[in-house]
mmCIF file of C-alpha atoms and ligand atoms in Angstrom:
data_model
loop_
_atom_site.group_PDB
_atom_site.id
_atom_site.type_symbol
_atom_site.label_atom_id
_atom_site.label_comp_id
_atom_site.label_asym_id
_atom_site.label_seq_id
_atom_site.Cartn_x
_atom_site.Cartn_y
_atom_site.Cartn_z
ATOM 1 C CA MET A 15 0.000 0.000 0.000
ATOM 2 C CA ILE A 16 1.209 3.507 -0.830
ATOM 3 C CA ARG A 17 1.137 5.685 2.253
ATOM 4 C CA GLN A 18 1.575 9.442 1.883
ATOM 5 C CA LYS A 19 4.570 10.740 3.798
ATOM 6 C CA ILE A 20 4.068 13.244 6.589
ATOM 7 C CA VAL A 21 6.783 15.641 7.692
ATOM 8 C CA ALA A 22 5.780 17.301 10.954
ATOM 9 C CA GLY A 23 7.621 20.028 12.836
ATOM 10 C CA ASN A 24 7.258 20.073 16.608
ATOM 11 C CA TRP A 25 8.230 23.575 17.682
ATOM 12 C CA LYS A 26 7.978 22.625 21.371
ATOM 13 C CA MET A 27 7.975 25.655 23.734
ATOM 14 C CA ASN A 28 9.755 27.949 21.293
ATOM 15 C CA GLY A 29 8.851 31.023 19.301
ATOM 16 C CA SER A 30 7.437 34.519 19.513
ATOM 17 C CA LYS A 31 4.957 36.369 17.307
ATOM 18 C CA GLU A 32 7.871 37.804 15.379
ATOM 19 C CA SER A 33 9.935 34.644 14.963
ATOM 20 C CA ILE A 34 6.857 32.667 13.932
ATOM 21 C CA GLN A 35 5.976 35.236 11.272
ATOM 22 C CA THR A 36 9.504 34.868 9.873
ATOM 23 C CA LEU A 37 9.519 31.073 10.085
ATOM 24 C CA ILE A 38 6.164 30.722 8.334
ATOM 25 C CA SER A 39 7.055 33.155 5.578
ATOM 26 C CA GLY A 40 10.134 30.989 4.971
ATOM 27 C CA LEU A 41 7.988 27.849 4.885
ATOM 28 C CA LEU A 42 5.498 29.410 2.491
ATOM 29 C CA ASP A 43 8.320 29.711 -0.058
ATOM 30 C CA MET A 44 8.417 25.921 -0.221
ATOM 31 C CA ASP A 45 7.672 24.327 -3.583
ATOM 32 C CA GLY A 46 4.752 21.917 -3.738
ATOM 33 C CA SER A 47 5.412 18.568 -2.104
ATOM 34 C CA ASN A 48 3.818 15.149 -2.328
ATOM 35 C CA SER A 49 4.153 14.900 1.436
ATOM 36 C CA GLU A 50 1.834 16.428 3.969
ATOM 37 C CA VAL A 51 3.698 19.153 5.822
ATOM 38 C CA VAL A 52 2.563 19.764 9.391
ATOM 39 C CA ILE A 53 3.639 22.331 11.962
ATOM 40 C CA ALA A 54 2.941 22.223 15.687
ATOM 41 C CA PRO A 55 3.207 25.600 17.423
ATOM 42 C CA SER A 56 2.560 26.268 21.111
ATOM 43 C CA PHE A 57 -1.082 26.954 21.990
ATOM 44 C CA PRO A 58 -0.940 30.789 22.106
ATOM 45 C CA TYR A 59 0.258 30.933 18.503
ATOM 46 C CA LEU A 60 -2.348 28.643 16.943
ATOM 47 C CA SER A 61 -4.523 31.557 15.927
ATOM 48 C CA GLN A 62 -1.627 33.459 14.362
ATOM 49 C CA VAL A 63 -0.407 30.341 12.535
ATOM 50 C CA HIS A 64 -3.945 29.501 11.417
ATOM 51 C CA ASP A 65 -4.205 32.901 9.711
ATOM 52 C CA LEU A 66 -0.698 32.805 8.252
ATOM 53 C CA ILE A 67 -1.073 29.374 6.631
ATOM 54 C CA ASP A 68 -4.593 29.967 5.350
ATOM 55 C CA GLY A 69 -4.793 28.972 1.667
ATOM 56 C CA SER A 70 -1.450 27.122 1.776
ATOM 57 C CA ASN A 71 -0.766 23.385 1.927
ATOM 58 C CA LEU A 72 0.605 23.612 5.454
ATOM 59 C CA VAL A 73 -1.384 21.801 8.114
ATOM 60 C CA MET A 74 -1.479 22.558 11.825
ATOM 61 C CA ALA A 75 -0.972 20.249 14.788
ATOM 62 C CA ALA A 76 -1.159 20.918 18.516
ATOM 63 C CA GLN A 77 1.431 19.563 20.927
ATOM 64 C CA ASN A 78 -0.968 18.244 23.555
ATOM 65 C CA ALA A 79 -4.616 18.342 24.630
ATOM 66 C CA SER A 80 -6.707 17.545 27.666
ATOM 67 C CA GLN A 81 -8.459 14.198 27.929
ATOM 68 C CA GLU A 82 -11.418 16.080 29.413
ATOM 69 C CA GLU A 83 -13.984 17.588 27.083
ATOM 70 C CA LYS A 84 -14.640 20.816 29.022
ATOM 71 C CA GLY A 85 -15.186 22.242 32.468
ATOM 72 C CA ALA A 86 -13.255 22.982 35.641
ATOM 73 C CA PHE A 87 -9.769 22.005 34.512
ATOM 74 C CA THR A 88 -7.758 25.174 34.987
ATOM 75 C CA GLY A 89 -4.837 25.529 32.630
ATOM 76 C CA GLU A 90 -5.933 22.756 30.303
ATOM 77 C CA VAL A 91 -6.803 23.085 26.613
ATOM 78 C CA SER A 92 -9.636 21.046 25.146
ATOM 79 C CA VAL A 93 -9.744 19.227 21.834
ATOM 80 C CA SER A 94 -12.802 21.210 20.731
ATOM 81 C CA MET A 95 -10.855 24.449 21.274
ATOM 82 C CA LEU A 96 -8.075 23.106 19.091
ATOM 83 C CA ALA A 97 -10.584 22.070 16.437
ATOM 84 C CA ASP A 98 -11.902 25.654 16.515
ATOM 85 C CA PHE A 99 -8.489 26.854 15.353
ATOM 86 C CA GLY A 100 -8.257 24.409 12.473
ATOM 87 C CA VAL A 101 -5.910 21.931 14.131
ATOM 88 C CA LYS A 102 -5.841 18.578 12.295
ATOM 89 C CA TYR A 103 -3.351 16.518 14.311
ATOM 90 C CA ILE A 104 -2.605 16.405 18.042
ATOM 91 C CA LEU A 105 0.676 15.033 19.360
ATOM 92 C CA LEU A 106 -0.046 12.717 22.268
ATOM 93 C CA GLY A 107 2.330 10.952 24.594
ATOM 94 C CA HIS A 108 5.441 12.818 23.482
ATOM 95 C CA SER A 109 8.315 11.557 25.617
ATOM 96 C CA GLU A 110 8.643 14.991 27.237
ATOM 97 C CA ARG A 111 4.998 14.755 28.337
ATOM 98 C CA ARG A 112 5.549 11.234 29.625
ATOM 99 C CA SER A 113 8.822 11.870 31.453
ATOM 100 C CA LEU A 114 8.419 15.478 32.656
ATOM 101 C CA TYR A 115 4.662 15.625 33.259
ATOM 102 C CA GLY A 116 3.967 12.079 34.349
ATOM 103 C CA GLU A 117 1.646 11.108 31.504
ATOM 104 C CA THR A 118 1.068 7.393 31.872
ATOM 105 C CA ASP A 119 0.071 4.991 29.104
ATOM 106 C CA GLU A 120 -3.479 5.170 30.512
ATOM 107 C CA VAL A 121 -3.620 8.979 30.395
ATOM 108 C CA VAL A 122 -2.280 8.972 26.837
ATOM 109 C CA ALA A 123 -4.880 6.367 25.826
ATOM 110 C CA SER A 124 -7.638 8.452 27.350
ATOM 111 C CA LYS A 125 -6.427 11.510 25.406
ATOM 112 C CA VAL A 126 -6.414 9.457 22.196
ATOM 113 C CA LYS A 127 -10.050 8.568 22.841
ATOM 114 C CA THR A 128 -11.039 12.203 23.319
ATOM 115 C CA VAL A 129 -9.159 13.363 20.225
ATOM 116 C CA LEU A 130 -10.767 10.661 18.068
ATOM 117 C CA GLY A 131 -14.145 11.574 19.528
ATOM 118 C CA PHE A 132 -13.802 15.059 18.065
ATOM 119 C CA GLY A 133 -12.647 13.755 14.689
ATOM 120 C CA LEU A 134 -9.071 14.996 14.992
ATOM 121 C CA ILE A 135 -6.060 12.786 14.349
ATOM 122 C CA PRO A 136 -3.864 11.647 17.226
ATOM 123 C CA MET A 137 -0.152 11.472 16.476
ATOM 124 C CA LEU A 138 0.715 8.880 19.083
ATOM 125 C CA CYS A 139 4.347 9.163 20.203
ATOM 126 C CA ILE A 140 6.034 6.044 21.496
ATOM 127 C CA GLY A 141 9.598 4.962 22.074
ATOM 128 C CA GLU A 142 12.124 3.457 24.420
ATOM 129 C CA THR A 143 14.796 4.994 26.628
ATOM 130 C CA LEU A 144 18.459 4.155 26.128
ATOM 131 C CA GLU A 145 18.400 1.855 29.139
ATOM 132 C CA GLU A 146 15.397 0.010 27.711
ATOM 133 C CA ARG A 147 17.097 -0.359 24.321
ATOM 134 C CA GLU A 148 20.291 -1.608 25.902
ATOM 135 C CA SER A 149 18.397 -4.204 27.869
ATOM 136 C CA GLY A 150 16.645 -5.444 24.718
ATOM 137 C CA LYS A 151 13.248 -4.027 25.665
ATOM 138 C CA THR A 152 12.637 -1.725 22.675
ATOM 139 C CA LEU A 153 9.764 -3.685 21.181
ATOM 140 C CA GLU A 154 8.283 -4.596 24.540
ATOM 141 C CA VAL A 155 8.032 -0.881 25.433
ATOM 142 C CA CYS A 156 6.591 0.164 22.054
ATOM 143 C CA GLU A 157 4.062 -2.665 22.133
ATOM 144 C CA ARG A 158 3.035 -1.832 25.709
ATOM 145 C CA GLN A 159 2.479 1.822 24.771
ATOM 146 C CA ILE A 160 0.399 0.822 21.738
ATOM 147 C CA GLN A 161 -1.523 -1.907 23.563
ATOM 148 C CA ALA A 162 -2.642 0.606 26.219
ATOM 149 C CA VAL A 163 -4.286 2.599 23.426
ATOM 150 C CA ILE A 164 -5.774 -0.480 21.749
ATOM 151 C CA ASP A 165 -7.303 -1.449 25.103
ATOM 152 C CA VAL A 166 -9.230 1.837 25.179
ATOM 153 C CA VAL A 167 -10.097 2.616 21.551
ATOM 154 C CA GLY A 168 -9.618 -0.703 19.733
ATOM 155 C CA VAL A 169 -7.188 -1.558 16.980
ATOM 156 C CA GLU A 170 -9.487 -0.309 14.194
ATOM 157 C CA SER A 171 -9.013 3.235 15.493
ATOM 158 C CA PHE A 172 -5.387 3.089 14.401
ATOM 159 C CA ALA A 173 -6.663 3.495 10.827
ATOM 160 C CA LYS A 174 -7.576 7.051 11.892
ATOM 161 C CA MET A 175 -4.317 7.762 13.712
ATOM 162 C CA THR A 176 -0.633 8.208 13.051
ATOM 163 C CA ILE A 177 2.212 6.816 15.141
ATOM 164 C CA ALA A 178 5.522 8.549 15.747
ATOM 165 C CA TYR A 179 8.282 6.199 16.814
ATOM 166 C CA GLU A 180 10.650 8.413 18.766
ATOM 167 C CA PRO A 181 13.432 6.656 20.652
ATOM 168 C CA VAL A 182 13.915 8.801 23.746
ATOM 169 C CA TRP A 183 17.708 8.580 23.430
ATOM 170 C CA ALA A 184 17.499 10.218 19.991
ATOM 171 C CA ILE A 185 15.276 13.176 20.909
ATOM 172 C CA GLY A 186 17.204 16.431 21.072
ATOM 173 C CA THR A 187 20.529 14.607 21.387
ATOM 174 C CA GLY A 188 21.815 14.908 17.836
ATOM 175 C CA LEU A 189 22.009 11.114 17.838
ATOM 176 C CA SER A 190 19.473 9.838 15.320
ATOM 177 C CA ALA A 191 18.604 6.181 15.024
ATOM 178 C CA SER A 192 20.072 4.803 11.832
ATOM 179 C CA ALA A 193 17.700 4.151 8.947
ATOM 180 C CA ASP A 194 18.072 0.398 9.595
ATOM 181 C CA GLN A 195 17.312 0.764 13.295
ATOM 182 C CA ALA A 196 14.216 2.844 12.516
ATOM 183 C CA GLN A 197 13.046 0.394 9.849
ATOM 184 C CA GLU A 198 13.466 -2.562 12.193
ATOM 185 C CA VAL A 199 11.209 -0.999 14.831
ATOM 186 C CA HIS A 200 8.658 0.375 12.350
ATOM 187 C CA GLN A 201 8.345 -3.024 10.714
ATOM 188 C CA SER A 202 7.857 -4.652 14.115
ATOM 189 C CA ILE A 203 5.196 -2.109 15.091
ATOM 190 C CA ARG A 204 3.356 -2.885 11.861
ATOM 191 C CA ALA A 205 3.692 -6.623 12.507
ATOM 192 C CA PHE A 206 2.343 -6.135 16.035
ATOM 193 C CA LEU A 207 -0.736 -4.300 14.690
ATOM 194 C CA ALA A 208 -1.142 -6.908 11.942
ATOM 195 C CA LYS A 209 -1.758 -9.563 14.585
ATOM 196 C CA SER A 210 -5.079 -7.800 15.253
ATOM 197 C CA SER A 211 -5.752 -6.199 11.874
ATOM 198 C CA GLU A 212 -3.779 -6.638 8.678
ATOM 199 C CA SER A 213 -5.565 -3.749 6.937
ATOM 200 C CA VAL A 214 -4.950 -1.306 9.799
ATOM 201 C CA SER A 215 -1.276 -2.261 9.934
ATOM 202 C CA GLU A 216 -0.912 -1.514 6.231
ATOM 203 C CA LYS A 217 -2.735 1.793 6.426
ATOM 204 C CA VAL A 218 -1.271 3.451 9.521
ATOM 205 C CA GLN A 219 1.466 5.995 8.847
ATOM 206 C CA ILE A 220 4.456 5.523 11.130
ATOM 207 C CA LEU A 221 6.783 8.510 11.405
ATOM 208 C CA TYR A 222 10.281 8.442 12.832
ATOM 209 C CA GLY A 223 11.373 11.163 15.263
ATOM 210 C CA GLY A 224 14.681 11.866 16.970
ATOM 211 C CA SER A 225 17.306 14.344 15.756
ATOM 212 C CA VAL A 226 16.147 14.203 12.133
ATOM 213 C CA LYS A 227 18.102 16.511 9.844
ATOM 214 C CA ALA A 228 18.224 16.917 6.067
ATOM 215 C CA SER A 229 21.504 15.000 6.082
ATOM 216 C CA THR A 230 19.849 11.918 7.613
ATOM 217 C CA SER A 231 16.261 12.108 6.396
ATOM 218 C CA SER A 232 16.686 10.773 2.864
ATOM 219 C CA ALA A 233 18.078 7.443 4.116
ATOM 220 C CA LEU A 234 15.229 7.223 6.639
ATOM 221 C CA PHE A 235 12.566 8.011 4.027
ATOM 222 C CA LYS A 236 13.857 5.283 1.717
ATOM 223 C CA MET A 237 12.872 2.674 4.287
ATOM 224 C CA PRO A 238 9.625 0.909 3.360
ATOM 225 C CA ASP A 239 7.997 1.304 6.777
ATOM 226 C CA VAL A 240 9.109 4.876 7.497
ATOM 227 C CA ASP A 241 6.244 7.119 6.424
ATOM 228 C CA GLY A 242 7.721 10.449 7.374
ATOM 229 C CA ALA A 243 9.279 12.252 10.287
ATOM 230 C CA LEU A 244 8.454 14.174 13.418
ATOM 231 C CA VAL A 245 11.125 16.849 13.582
ATOM 232 C CA GLY A 246 11.934 18.919 16.667
ATOM 233 C CA GLY A 247 14.958 21.224 16.658
ATOM 234 C CA ALA A 248 15.478 21.258 12.892
ATOM 235 C CA SER A 249 11.884 22.389 12.287
ATOM 236 C CA LEU A 250 12.685 25.810 13.759
ATOM 237 C CA ASP A 251 14.914 26.570 10.791
ATOM 238 C CA ALA A 252 12.825 27.063 7.635
ATOM 239 C CA LYS A 253 15.653 26.161 5.242
ATOM 240 C CA GLU A 254 16.547 22.967 7.087
ATOM 241 C CA PHE A 255 12.909 21.940 7.461
ATOM 242 C CA ILE A 256 12.227 22.530 3.760
ATOM 243 C CA ALA A 257 15.328 20.496 2.911
ATOM 244 C CA ILE A 258 13.948 17.628 5.025
ATOM 245 C CA VAL A 259 10.559 17.889 3.280
ATOM 246 C CA LYS A 260 12.332 17.744 -0.102
ATOM 247 C CA THR A 261 14.023 14.456 0.800
ATOM 248 C CA ALA A 262 10.569 12.974 1.437
ATOM 249 C CA GLY A 263 9.668 13.597 -2.206
HETATM 250 C C1 PEP B 1643 10.662 15.800 18.978
HETATM 251 O O1 PEP B 1643 10.590 16.667 19.815
HETATM 252 O O2 PEP B 1643 9.651 15.149 18.683
HETATM 253 C C2 PEP B 1643 11.947 15.549 18.322
HETATM 254 C C3 PEP B 1643 12.063 14.510 17.547
HETATM 255 O O3 PEP B 1643 12.961 16.436 18.581
HETATM 256 P P1 PEP B 1643 14.402 16.516 17.848
HETATM 257 O O4 PEP B 1643 14.166 16.421 16.363
HETATM 258 O O5 PEP B 1643 14.963 17.840 18.249
HETATM 259 O O6 PEP B 1643 15.197 15.359 18.339
#
């Protein structure tokens, strides 16, 4: 099955009105691409980004959302609010959310359910720490993180989701997984899903994330089970991000 590639930029907690204006005008210079190009600004800038990308092929993601629909949850942002601003994807379970803000597999699964309920697309982030990789637990961890979501929303829901495999040891370290390492895990994730649904496993787009740069992305994108990238640091530089998008074809 041909799966469209997605190249998504996670801006994390970076940017200002001015720097975002500059970054987006750089991105709008991009030639047409066969890939879907996604950017994920911090919440306060969604409105600005929404207006700036209007009429372009750029698509907006949010970096997180509440599992609650509405109500007395001070400081939280609901999925319906994000939908109001034209957000298509929501990153869920990013390793920084899991490790710094205590998001458990169960919380992430509950967020996935809420996001699907509003018709938005979860970008489910999974991945192992260095210690887990070194003790041979990479697949066990990825499968546990996926199973927790299957337990809540069912495997068929993965046809309406994307997965980002992001080894924690590769995020923000400059140390990307090799294309072969990424392929090995992506293929195993697909095989794990195939045990429950062959068609879902063929359809779901699995992105790689972790220190992706233009110099490493073309090898990654040549891998049959790598359907794009979730890019952190390099997505803050329009030229570098465009160069990554170009390698996706
Ligand atoms: C990320 O934050 O999802 C990420 C992959 O970051 P970086 O590209 O900077 O490693």
